[in-house]
Coordinates of C-alpha atoms and ligand atoms in Angstrom, one line a residue:
M1 CA -55.4 -51.5 2.7
I2 CA -56.9 -49.1 0.2
S3 CA -55.6 -49.6 -3.3
G4 CA -56.7 -47.2 -6.1
R5 CA -56.2 -48.3 -9.7
V6 CA -53.0 -47.3 -11.4
W7 CA -52.8 -46.5 -15.1
R8 CA -49.0 -46.6 -15.7
S9 CA -48.6 -48.3 -19.0
I10 CA -50.9 -48.0 -22.0
D11 CA -51.5 -51.7 -21.4
D12 CA -53.2 -50.8 -18.1
F13 CA -55.9 -49.2 -20.3
S14 CA -58.0 -52.1 -21.5
D15 CA -59.6 -52.0 -24.9
A16 CA -62.9 -51.1 -23.2
D17 CA -61.1 -48.3 -21.3
V18 CA -59.7 -46.9 -24.5
E19 CA -63.0 -47.1 -26.4
W20 CA -64.7 -45.4 -23.5
V21 CA -62.2 -42.6 -23.5
M22 CA -62.5 -42.1 -27.3
A23 CA -66.3 -42.0 -27.1
R24 CA -66.4 -39.7 -24.1
A25 CA -63.7 -37.4 -25.6
E26 CA -65.9 -37.0 -28.7
L27 CA -68.9 -36.1 -26.5
H28 CA -66.7 -33.4 -24.8
R29 CA -65.5 -32.2 -28.2
T30 CA -69.1 -31.8 -29.4
G31 CA -70.3 -30.3 -26.1
L32 CA -72.8 -33.1 -25.6
A33 CA -71.2 -34.8 -22.6
P34 CA -73.6 -35.1 -19.6
P35 CA -71.7 -34.5 -16.3
L36 CA -70.5 -37.8 -14.7
V37 CA -68.5 -36.6 -11.7
S38 CA -69.0 -34.0 -9.1
Q39 CA -66.4 -31.3 -8.4
P40 CA -63.4 -33.5 -8.3
L41 CA -60.1 -32.4 -6.9
V42 CA -57.2 -33.4 -9.2
G43 CA -53.7 -33.6 -7.8
L44 CA -51.0 -32.8 -10.3
C45 CA -47.6 -34.2 -9.0
F46 CA -45.2 -33.0 -11.7
L47 CA -41.6 -33.2 -10.4
E48 CA -40.3 -33.0 -14.0
A49 CA -40.9 -30.3 -16.6
S50 CA -44.2 -30.4 -18.5
L51 CA -46.3 -27.8 -20.3
R52 CA -49.0 -29.7 -22.2
T53 CA -49.6 -32.7 -19.8
R54 CA -49.6 -30.6 -16.6
L55 CA -51.5 -27.6 -18.0
G56 CA -53.8 -29.9 -20.1
F57 CA -54.9 -31.9 -17.0
A58 CA -55.3 -28.7 -15.0
A59 CA -57.6 -27.3 -17.8
A60 CA -59.4 -30.7 -18.0
A61 CA -60.0 -30.7 -14.3
G62 CA -61.7 -27.3 -14.6
R63 CA -63.6 -28.2 -17.7
I64 CA -65.2 -31.2 -15.9
G65 CA -66.2 -29.0 -13.0
G66 CA -63.4 -29.7 -10.7
R67 CA -60.3 -28.0 -9.4
H68 CA -56.6 -29.0 -9.2
I69 CA -53.6 -28.6 -6.9
D70 CA -50.0 -28.7 -8.0
V71 CA -46.9 -30.3 -6.5
V72 CA -43.9 -29.3 -8.4
R73 CA -41.1 -30.2 -6.0
R74 CA -40.4 -32.4 -3.0
R75 CA -40.2 -31.0 0.4
E76 CA -36.6 -30.2 1.3
S77 CA -34.6 -27.6 3.1
E78 CA -31.1 -26.5 3.7
I79 CA -30.8 -28.9 6.6
S80 CA -32.8 -31.9 5.3
R81 CA -32.7 -34.1 2.3
P82 CA -35.7 -34.1 0.0
E83 CA -38.6 -36.3 1.1
S84 CA -38.9 -39.5 -0.9
I85 CA -40.9 -39.6 -4.0
H86 CA -43.0 -42.4 -2.5
D87 CA -44.0 -40.3 0.5
T88 CA -44.6 -37.2 -1.6
L89 CA -46.9 -39.1 -3.9
R90 CA -48.7 -40.9 -1.1
T91 CA -49.4 -37.6 0.6
V92 CA -50.9 -36.0 -2.5
M93 CA -53.1 -39.2 -3.1
G94 CA -54.5 -38.7 0.4
Y95 CA -55.8 -35.2 -0.4
C96 CA -57.2 -35.7 -3.9
D97 CA -59.8 -37.7 -5.8
V98 CA -57.4 -38.6 -8.6
V99 CA -53.7 -37.9 -9.1
V100 CA -51.7 -37.4 -12.4
A101 CA -48.0 -37.8 -11.8
R102 CA -44.8 -37.2 -13.7
L103 CA -42.0 -38.1 -11.3
G104 CA -38.8 -38.0 -13.4
E105 CA -38.5 -41.6 -12.4
P106 CA -40.4 -44.8 -12.9
L107 CA -44.0 -44.8 -11.6
A108 CA -43.3 -48.2 -10.2
G109 CA -41.2 -50.1 -7.6
P110 CA -40.3 -48.1 -4.5
N111 CA -41.8 -44.9 -5.9
L112 CA -45.3 -46.4 -6.1
P113 CA -47.3 -46.3 -2.9
S114 CA -48.8 -49.7 -2.0
E115 CA -51.5 -47.9 -0.1
R116 CA -53.4 -45.8 -2.6
P117 CA -56.3 -43.7 -1.4
A118 CA -56.9 -42.4 -5.0
P119 CA -56.5 -43.6 -8.5
L120 CA -53.2 -42.7 -10.2
V121 CA -52.5 -41.8 -13.8
N122 CA -49.0 -41.7 -15.4
G123 CA -48.3 -38.3 -16.9
G124 CA -45.0 -39.7 -18.5
D125 CA -42.5 -41.7 -16.5
R126 CA -38.8 -42.6 -16.9
G127 CA -36.7 -45.7 -16.8
P128 CA -36.3 -48.7 -19.2
D129 CA -40.1 -49.2 -19.2
G130 CA -41.0 -45.5 -19.3
E131 CA -44.3 -44.7 -21.0
H132 CA -46.6 -41.8 -21.7
P133 CA -50.0 -43.5 -22.0
T134 CA -52.2 -40.4 -22.0
Q135 CA -50.2 -39.0 -24.9
A136 CA -50.8 -42.2 -26.9
L137 CA -54.6 -41.8 -26.1
L138 CA -54.7 -38.2 -27.3
D139 CA -52.7 -39.2 -30.4
L140 CA -55.2 -42.0 -31.1
F141 CA -58.2 -39.6 -30.6
A142 CA -56.6 -36.9 -32.8
L143 CA -55.6 -39.2 -35.6
S144 CA -59.0 -40.9 -35.6
H145 CA -60.6 -37.5 -35.7
D146 CA -58.6 -36.7 -38.9
L147 CA -58.6 -40.1 -40.6
G148 CA -61.5 -42.1 -39.2
D149 CA -60.8 -45.8 -38.4
L150 CA -57.0 -46.5 -38.2
A151 CA -57.5 -50.2 -39.1
G152 CA -55.4 -51.2 -42.0
R153 CA -53.4 -47.9 -42.0
T154 CA -49.6 -47.3 -42.3
V155 CA -48.1 -45.0 -39.7
A156 CA -44.5 -43.7 -39.9
I157 CA -42.7 -42.7 -36.7
C158 CA -39.6 -40.5 -37.1
G159 CA -37.0 -40.0 -34.3
D160 CA -35.9 -42.0 -31.2
P161 CA -38.0 -45.1 -30.8
R162 CA -37.0 -45.3 -27.1
M163 CA -39.0 -42.2 -26.2
R164 CA -41.8 -42.9 -23.8
A165 CA -44.5 -41.4 -26.0
V166 CA -43.3 -43.7 -28.8
T167 CA -43.3 -46.8 -26.5
S168 CA -46.9 -46.2 -25.6
L169 CA -48.0 -45.5 -29.2
L170 CA -46.2 -48.6 -30.5
R171 CA -48.2 -50.6 -27.9
L172 CA -51.5 -49.0 -28.7
L173 CA -51.6 -48.7 -32.5
P174 CA -51.6 -52.4 -33.2
R175 CA -54.5 -52.9 -30.8
F176 CA -56.5 -50.7 -33.0
G177 CA -55.7 -52.4 -36.3
V178 CA -52.8 -50.3 -37.6
E179 CA -51.3 -52.6 -40.2
L180 CA -47.7 -51.3 -40.6
I181 CA -45.5 -49.1 -38.6
V182 CA -42.5 -47.7 -40.4
L183 CA -39.6 -46.3 -38.3
L184 CA -37.4 -43.5 -39.6
T185 CA -34.5 -43.6 -37.2
L186 CA -30.7 -44.2 -36.8
P187 CA -28.9 -47.3 -35.6
E188 CA -27.5 -45.5 -32.5
L189 CA -31.0 -44.7 -31.4
E190 CA -32.0 -48.3 -31.6
R191 CA -29.3 -49.3 -29.2
G192 CA -30.9 -50.9 -26.1
W193 CA -34.3 -50.6 -27.7
R194 CA -36.7 -53.5 -27.2
R195 CA -39.6 -53.6 -29.7
P196 CA -42.9 -53.7 -27.8
A197 CA -44.4 -57.2 -28.0
G198 CA -47.6 -56.2 -29.8
A199 CA -45.7 -54.2 -32.5
D200 CA -43.0 -56.9 -33.2
G201 CA -44.5 -58.3 -36.4
I202 CA -45.6 -55.0 -38.0
V203 CA -42.6 -52.6 -37.5
R204 CA -40.0 -52.2 -40.2
R205 CA -37.4 -49.6 -40.9
A206 CA -37.4 -47.1 -43.8
S207 CA -35.7 -44.0 -45.1
W208 CA -37.3 -40.8 -46.4
S209 CA -37.0 -42.1 -50.0
D210 CA -38.7 -45.4 -49.5
L211 CA -41.6 -44.4 -47.2
P212 CA -44.6 -46.4 -48.5
R213 CA -46.9 -44.4 -50.7
E214 CA -49.9 -45.4 -48.5
T215 CA -48.4 -43.9 -45.4
A216 CA -51.3 -42.1 -43.7
V217 CA -49.5 -40.6 -40.7
L218 CA -46.0 -39.2 -40.1
Y219 CA -45.4 -38.9 -36.3
M220 CA -42.4 -36.7 -35.6
A221 CA -41.3 -38.0 -32.2
G222 CA -38.1 -36.0 -32.1
V223 CA -34.7 -36.9 -30.7
P224 CA -33.5 -36.0 -27.2
H225 CA -30.9 -33.2 -26.9
G226 CA -27.4 -34.6 -27.3
A227 CA -28.4 -38.1 -28.3
V228 CA -26.9 -37.8 -31.8
S229 CA -24.7 -35.3 -33.7
L230 CA -26.1 -32.2 -35.3
E231 CA -25.6 -33.8 -38.7
D232 CA -27.5 -36.9 -37.7
R233 CA -30.3 -34.7 -36.3
G234 CA -30.6 -33.3 -39.8
A235 CA -31.2 -36.8 -41.1
L236 CA -34.3 -37.0 -39.0
T237 CA -35.6 -33.4 -39.7
L238 CA -38.8 -32.9 -41.7
T239 CA -37.8 -30.3 -44.2
A240 CA -40.0 -28.6 -46.8
D241 CA -38.3 -30.6 -49.5
R242 CA -38.9 -33.9 -47.8
L243 CA -42.5 -33.0 -47.1
A244 CA -43.1 -31.9 -50.7
A245 CA -42.3 -35.5 -51.8
L246 CA -44.8 -37.1 -49.4
P247 CA -48.5 -37.9 -50.0
R248 CA -50.8 -34.9 -50.2
E249 CA -53.3 -36.4 -47.9
L250 CA -50.6 -37.3 -45.2
V251 CA -51.3 -36.2 -41.6
V252 CA -48.1 -35.0 -39.9
T253 CA -48.2 -34.7 -36.1
S254 CA -45.9 -34.5 -33.1
P255 CA -46.5 -35.0 -29.3
L256 CA -44.9 -31.5 -29.0
P257 CA -42.7 -29.6 -28.1
V258 CA -41.2 -29.3 -31.6
I259 CA -37.6 -28.2 -31.2
D260 CA -35.9 -28.7 -34.6
E261 CA -37.4 -31.9 -35.9
I262 CA -39.8 -30.0 -38.2
S263 CA -38.3 -27.0 -40.1
P264 CA -40.1 -23.7 -39.9
E265 CA -40.9 -23.9 -43.6
A266 CA -42.4 -27.4 -43.2
R267 CA -44.4 -26.3 -40.1
A268 CA -46.4 -23.9 -42.3
D269 CA -47.7 -26.8 -44.4
P270 CA -51.4 -27.5 -43.7
R271 CA -50.6 -31.2 -43.4
V272 CA -48.8 -30.5 -40.1
R273 CA -51.5 -30.8 -37.5
A274 CA -49.6 -30.8 -34.2
F275 CA -51.3 -27.8 -32.6
H276 CA -54.7 -28.9 -33.7
H277 CA -54.0 -32.3 -32.2
S278 CA -52.7 -30.7 -29.0
D279 CA -56.0 -28.8 -28.8
L280 CA -58.0 -32.0 -29.1
G281 CA -55.9 -33.4 -26.3
L282 CA -58.0 -31.4 -23.8
F283 CA -61.0 -33.6 -24.5
T284 CA -59.0 -36.8 -24.1
R285 CA -57.6 -35.7 -20.8
M286 CA -61.1 -34.8 -19.6
A287 CA -62.2 -38.3 -20.4
V288 CA -59.2 -39.9 -18.8
L289 CA -59.8 -38.0 -15.5
E290 CA -63.5 -39.2 -15.6
L291 CA -62.4 -42.8 -16.4
A292 CA -60.0 -42.8 -13.4
L293 CA -62.6 -41.2 -11.1
L294 CA -65.2 -43.7 -12.0
G295 CA -62.7 -46.6 -11.7
G296 CA -63.3 -47.8 -15.3
P297 CA -66.1 -47.7 -18.0
T298 CA -68.5 -49.6 -15.8
G299 CA -67.6 -47.9 -12.6
G300 CA -64.7 -50.2 -11.6
Ligands
LIG401 N1 -46.3 -34.0 -25.1 C1 -45.9 -33.7 -23.8 O1 -45.9 -34.6 -22.9 O2 -45.6 -32.4 -23.6 P1 -45.2 -31.9 -22.1 O3 -43.8 -32.5 -21.8 O4 -45.1 -30.4 -22.3 O5 -46.2 -32.3 -21.1

């Protein structure tokens, strides 16, 4: 049976994988990356909405000299039920050199083909263990670009800690020496939330008024539509007044999209770096595709 590697959780990226992606992304950023792969065909199986991840991997495929194909819905007709996610994904994997998938369901269990002719990268999955590992990688790259080494830093995360991007980030940051993670959230958003094992000892709650002075990063994760009342959403909004009280050297970012978690006035502040970080994400995605195509930093 053929079995390509699967990068579902950020934990599937070893420290060596992450360090390789960071170094390779920097070479892409500076235009110094020698070609490593030859004209790969990248399958993008996005059965759930995405702008940045889908478009970013499509752009990354082109930038490393490859092409991409898109699958945006399962085969169905008026007289037949949709084909299973498993069979849809297995089919795409048979046609491509690497697949990036966002299924709207877990990238695990019955959805995950046991026979895998190509490596598979999670573009953000759902379920109790849902993660968004490539978002965490591009966050790490972008924050390191702005701040240098993150070891010993304090990072604040504002919003719903159950979001997949937050789950992956909470698993990744302690591996790279972040000393303290401060959560700005609401009790109802912590319902059913399990602290990721690696982050257990370094996460604590705070409010806007008692954010530590040494906070280096404010990550505006957002709150899913309908999860809390409008008033409670306001409690987790970065307003110009709140931002004015925060350190001048703070880096504010977001995985995007920003809906209402950063006010228009606050968005104009130069400390808000979300689009700059989104731009840097291209280089991280180029490196992730190469890592998957090579099977790992040492060629699998
Ligand atoms: N950050 C992110 O995953 O954005 P998309 O949902 O647009 O891909």
